[in-house]
Amino acid sequence: MRVFFDERQLRHAPTHYFRRGAAMPHQEQPERAEILRDMLIGEGFEITKPQDHGLDPIKAVHNPDYVDFLPTAHARFVESAGSEALAIPTMHPGVRRGKVPKDIHGQLGWWMTDTSTPLTEGTWDAAYWSAQTAVQTAETIASGERAAYALCRPPGHHAMRDCANGFCFFNNAAIAAHHLTRTYTKVALIDVDVHTGNGSLDIFYERGDVFFCSLHPDPATYPTFFLGHADETGEGDGAGKSLNLLLEQGASQEDVLATLDTGLSAIRDFGAEALVVSLGFDMAVDDPLAAVSVYPEGFAEMARRLAALNLPTALIQEGGYLGPSLADNARSFLTAFREASS
């Protein structure tokens, strides 16, 4: 199984963000990718740098004006506010598609925004090469490989068409899925990160060529809030092509796997010809952002069930933070997927 990663993805290095009103160390650190990279090397995976596919695959998914804003945004912010200020928004234009949640922290975000995507000097390089990693993975399976893994960092599945959100700048999985529609008529994107793939849902909500499925706790009471409710099933050409499968907070490994089976059945019914997996290891019981209870063997079983779809598959890294089992969870999933798809 091919693996893609570029060291420039380590250049985004946020120090802190605000959560529940308090400043705290930022969870999305370069060390996450270094841990996964080192595990891959130890398990005999060969890591290749992606080619530069340019901005076109990114702008095919994201608002071109948003994309063009990012390369110089940090420098412009520093020039205006100084180097000691945190490059986050403090003025907000209004709301987007979704529902008002019940949780106070979600309501603050509905009427305001989150603070989790501070710009740093290296953010553009990291986000750009994270997206290129996803494009290269899509190119690889479109060219006939059974499976490939993109060690994307920063992650992407919360990024919407025209905004950064939830640690994410470019929606790597959506970029990969759209890129695959050049080769395949029907593409499925399944999100097994513990958080709603709200950005992917936003991007594909009115499209009929990409089936989107996400497993996550109820967004009425759990981040990222707003999008990902069970009754959000798509509109227009996308009617019936979005599926949000809600988990109880604290759900057991068996519950998660049973819910995954529901999603896999829907993908089969859709008739998908290729698969993109938004792969988050923050379903782990000991992840710093834990909400459900998956263990290393559960990740291995998840991999086997996904591989059993027998589809060309692009694995796109999303969450999974600096908990004690991060490397073990990644090792279990990726080695099991490699074995099952060989």
XYZ file of C-alpha atoms in Angstrom:
342
model
C 0.000 0.000 0.000
C 1.458 3.324 -1.088
C 1.927 6.081 1.519
C 2.326 9.786 0.809
C 3.620 12.564 3.070
C 5.653 15.748 2.711
C 7.773 17.153 5.563
C 6.501 20.643 4.739
C 3.241 19.555 6.347
C 4.980 19.971 9.712
C 5.347 23.743 9.273
C 1.924 24.645 10.684
C 2.738 24.971 14.380
C -0.072 26.614 16.388
C 0.760 27.101 20.053
C -2.697 27.507 21.571
C -6.374 28.065 20.925
C -9.490 28.759 22.991
C -11.787 25.974 24.136
C -14.747 26.489 26.464
C -13.533 30.038 26.966
C -10.028 29.141 28.155
C -6.694 29.296 26.348
C -5.036 25.891 26.129
C -2.270 24.172 24.170
C -3.334 23.449 20.609
C -4.193 19.776 20.074
C -3.198 19.655 16.404
C 0.589 19.567 16.678
C 3.295 18.560 14.157
C 4.232 15.752 16.559
C 1.052 13.921 15.520
C 2.378 13.450 11.997
C 5.867 12.617 13.240
C 4.476 9.805 15.412
C 2.490 8.381 12.503
C 5.424 8.775 10.086
C 7.812 6.958 12.411
C 5.319 4.141 12.980
C 4.896 3.708 9.228
C 8.642 3.475 8.707
C 8.897 0.929 11.514
C 6.197 -1.205 9.894
C 7.933 -1.243 6.529
C 5.752 1.234 4.669
C 7.628 3.214 2.041
C 6.791 6.916 2.294
C 6.816 8.958 -0.920
C 6.529 12.715 -1.359
C 3.520 13.798 -3.424
C 3.906 15.545 -6.736
C 2.775 19.156 -7.004
C -0.624 19.121 -8.704
C -1.126 22.858 -8.316
C -4.142 24.798 -7.110
C -6.711 23.503 -9.596
C -7.719 20.391 -7.573
C -8.087 22.561 -4.466
C -10.104 25.263 -6.216
C -12.343 22.588 -7.721
C -13.666 22.029 -4.187
C -13.056 25.327 -2.386
C -14.094 28.876 -3.226
C -11.141 30.200 -5.273
C -11.226 33.495 -3.381
C -10.850 31.614 -0.085
C -7.902 29.664 -1.492
C -6.236 32.842 -2.752
C -6.709 34.514 0.649
C -4.572 32.010 2.546
C -1.001 32.331 1.152
C -0.465 35.882 2.440
C -3.001 35.986 5.268
C -0.553 35.399 8.109
C 1.919 38.017 6.929
C -0.882 40.546 6.483
C -2.184 39.794 9.971
C 1.245 40.235 11.564
C 1.752 43.510 9.733
C -1.540 44.780 11.134
C -1.673 43.254 14.632
C 1.941 42.410 15.477
C 3.735 39.117 15.912
C 2.526 38.524 19.470
C -1.166 38.487 18.528
C -2.994 35.228 17.775
C -4.112 35.162 14.137
C -7.772 34.220 14.655
C -10.951 36.032 13.593
C -12.626 38.408 16.026
C -15.289 39.789 13.664
C -17.927 37.513 12.166
C -20.404 38.006 9.317
C -23.218 35.660 10.305
C -24.319 32.039 10.159
C -24.127 29.134 7.703
C -26.338 26.172 6.916
C -27.105 24.048 9.965
C -29.131 24.099 13.180
C -28.773 25.961 16.473
C -27.391 23.433 19.005
C -28.490 23.115 22.626
C -25.001 23.333 24.140
C -23.881 26.840 25.204
C -20.464 26.417 23.631
C -22.102 25.386 20.378
C -24.459 28.344 20.555
C -21.500 30.690 20.989
C -20.004 29.205 17.843
C -23.293 29.514 15.942
C -23.484 33.190 16.609
C -19.713 33.710 16.515
C -17.153 31.105 15.263
C -14.419 28.804 16.574
C -10.808 29.741 17.316
C -9.147 26.478 16.386
C -7.442 27.461 13.122
C -4.916 30.158 14.039
C -2.646 31.064 11.156
C 1.080 30.622 11.659
C 4.035 31.418 9.440
C 4.057 27.887 8.024
C 0.305 27.317 7.729
C 0.078 27.864 3.965
C 2.907 25.453 3.148
C 1.492 22.786 5.455
C -2.097 23.075 4.220
C -1.024 23.186 0.570
C 1.121 20.054 0.809
C -1.484 18.276 2.896
C -3.905 18.797 0.017
C -1.285 17.663 -2.517
C -0.822 14.496 -0.476
C -4.550 13.790 -0.801
C -4.538 14.486 -4.549
C -1.567 12.154 -5.049
C -3.376 9.408 -3.174
C -6.444 9.826 -5.385
C -4.251 9.800 -8.496
C -2.602 6.594 -7.312
C -5.780 4.578 -6.898
C -7.279 6.043 -10.074
C -4.207 4.656 -11.847
C -4.954 1.137 -10.679
C -3.536 0.742 -7.149
C -5.898 -1.031 -4.755
C -5.266 1.346 -1.847
C -3.118 4.274 -0.761
C -2.765 6.277 2.433
C -2.346 10.052 2.693
C -0.726 11.174 5.938
C -2.504 14.523 5.761
C -1.582 17.116 8.341
C -3.201 19.511 9.042
C -6.407 17.496 8.711
C -9.265 18.608 6.502
C -12.766 17.238 7.033
C -14.117 20.258 8.935
C -13.056 22.758 6.257
C -16.096 23.931 4.321
C -16.168 25.264 0.805
C -15.262 28.788 1.843
C -13.899 28.680 5.379
C -11.430 27.015 7.729
C -12.935 25.208 10.701
C -12.002 22.763 13.438
C -8.192 22.562 12.923
C -8.765 22.267 9.138
C -7.944 24.585 6.207
C -8.432 22.517 3.036
C -10.807 19.570 2.940
C -8.334 16.912 1.852
C -10.858 14.070 1.719
C -13.315 16.124 -0.327
C -10.507 17.137 -2.685
C -9.584 13.469 -3.116
C -13.204 12.404 -3.635
C -13.866 15.114 -6.207
C -10.630 14.247 -7.994
C -11.766 10.631 -8.231
C -14.996 11.642 -9.973
C -12.851 12.341 -13.040
C -12.321 8.560 -13.250
C -15.323 7.024 -11.477
C -19.038 7.757 -11.875
C -19.880 7.064 -8.223
C -17.533 7.768 -5.302
C -18.271 7.171 -1.623
C -16.719 9.147 1.220
C -17.052 7.645 4.691
C -15.906 9.597 7.741
C -14.842 7.535 10.745
C -13.259 10.381 12.698
C -15.141 10.874 15.975
C -16.260 14.369 14.936
C -18.819 15.185 12.261
C -17.357 15.548 8.796
C -19.244 18.827 8.612
C -17.086 20.336 5.893
C -17.465 17.304 3.640
C -21.222 17.298 4.258
C -21.374 20.970 3.289
C -19.370 20.445 0.110
C -21.257 17.408 -1.208
C -24.762 18.098 0.140
C -26.238 18.885 -3.277
C -24.175 16.469 -5.358
C -25.360 13.071 -6.529
C -22.029 11.627 -7.653
C -20.480 11.444 -4.164
C -22.219 9.541 -1.365
C -21.224 10.915 2.037
C -21.532 9.029 5.328
C -20.292 10.138 8.759
C -20.255 8.357 12.125
C -20.251 10.749 15.097
C -22.000 11.739 18.338
C -25.088 13.932 18.128
C -24.009 17.434 17.027
C -26.712 18.934 19.229
C -24.434 18.294 22.207
C -20.991 17.471 20.803
C -18.502 19.406 18.623
C -18.357 20.397 15.885
C -22.075 21.151 16.394
C -24.451 22.585 13.759
C -24.196 20.025 10.934
C -24.443 16.233 10.967
C -27.996 15.619 12.173
C -29.785 12.427 11.154
C -32.358 14.291 9.077
C -29.715 15.976 6.884
C -29.810 13.633 3.914
C -28.938 15.917 0.997
C -30.759 18.267 -1.353
C -31.295 18.552 -5.096
C -29.144 16.053 -6.971
C -27.742 15.055 -3.579
C -31.093 14.069 -2.063
C -30.587 10.792 -0.208
C -26.816 10.881 -0.779
C -25.827 12.055 2.734
C -26.068 9.761 5.740
C -25.304 10.849 9.308
C -25.107 7.934 11.739
C -25.278 9.156 15.328
C -23.395 7.490 18.174
C -24.069 7.821 21.874
C -21.296 9.600 23.724
C -19.353 6.827 25.432
C -20.441 4.296 22.797
C -18.674 0.949 23.026
C -16.419 -0.499 20.365
C -19.165 -2.954 19.441
C -21.642 -0.103 18.972
C -19.206 1.770 16.726
C -18.568 -1.306 14.566
C -22.296 -2.039 14.257
C -22.889 1.552 13.153
C -20.041 1.256 10.667
C -21.777 -1.787 9.174
C -24.864 0.355 8.548
C -22.733 2.852 6.647
C -21.013 0.135 4.626
C -24.361 -1.326 3.626
C -25.477 2.092 2.378
C -22.274 2.438 0.341
C -22.954 -0.912 -1.306
C -26.517 0.145 -2.076
C -25.195 3.354 -3.662
C -23.074 1.278 -6.024
C -19.814 3.072 -5.241
C -16.934 2.423 -7.626
C -14.256 3.992 -5.418
C -13.946 4.858 -1.731
C -12.412 7.679 0.276
C -12.037 7.201 4.034
C -11.721 10.188 6.356
C -9.647 8.296 8.883
C -9.605 9.596 12.446
C -7.958 7.819 15.345
C -9.728 10.096 17.829
C -12.364 7.376 18.217
C -9.810 5.899 20.628
C -10.883 5.534 24.243
C -7.810 7.441 25.461
C -7.668 10.191 22.840
C -7.487 13.696 24.384
C -10.784 14.490 22.621
C -12.301 11.066 23.332
C -16.059 10.559 23.107
C -16.353 6.817 22.289
C -14.376 3.729 23.250
C -12.451 2.130 20.396
C -9.267 0.125 21.095
C -6.458 -0.949 18.750
C -8.152 -4.203 17.798
C -11.321 -2.246 17.038
C -9.406 -0.121 14.558
C -8.037 -3.276 12.949
C -11.540 -4.687 12.608
C -12.746 -1.382 11.187
C -10.000 -1.645 8.557
C -10.948 -5.198 7.640
C -14.613 -4.266 7.187
C -13.752 -1.259 5.034
C -11.343 -3.325 2.940
C -14.067 -5.943 2.445
C -15.901 -3.462 0.213
C -13.162 -4.389 -2.285
C -13.046 -0.898 -3.780
C -10.107 1.258 -4.836
C -9.582 3.132 -1.559
C -7.917 6.405 -0.620
C -7.263 6.621 3.125
C -7.031 10.269 4.199
C -5.738 11.055 7.691
C -7.950 13.272 9.831
C -7.887 13.435 13.650
C -6.200 11.379 16.323
C -4.316 13.440 18.845
C -1.476 13.002 21.323
C -2.947 10.223 23.418
C -0.897 7.219 24.554
C -2.322 4.799 21.968
C -2.086 6.947 18.812
C 0.720 4.929 17.220
C -0.860 1.616 18.253
C -4.235 2.565 16.773
C -2.684 3.702 13.498
C -0.510 0.585 13.331
C -3.507 -1.683 13.911
C -5.652 -0.040 11.258
C -3.055 0.462 8.548
C -1.350 -2.920 8.815
C -4.748 -4.657 8.887
C -5.904 -2.700 5.837
C -2.647 -3.483 4.032
C -3.063 -7.179 4.724
C -6.763 -7.267 3.838
C -6.328 -5.390 0.581
C -3.209 -7.131 -0.706
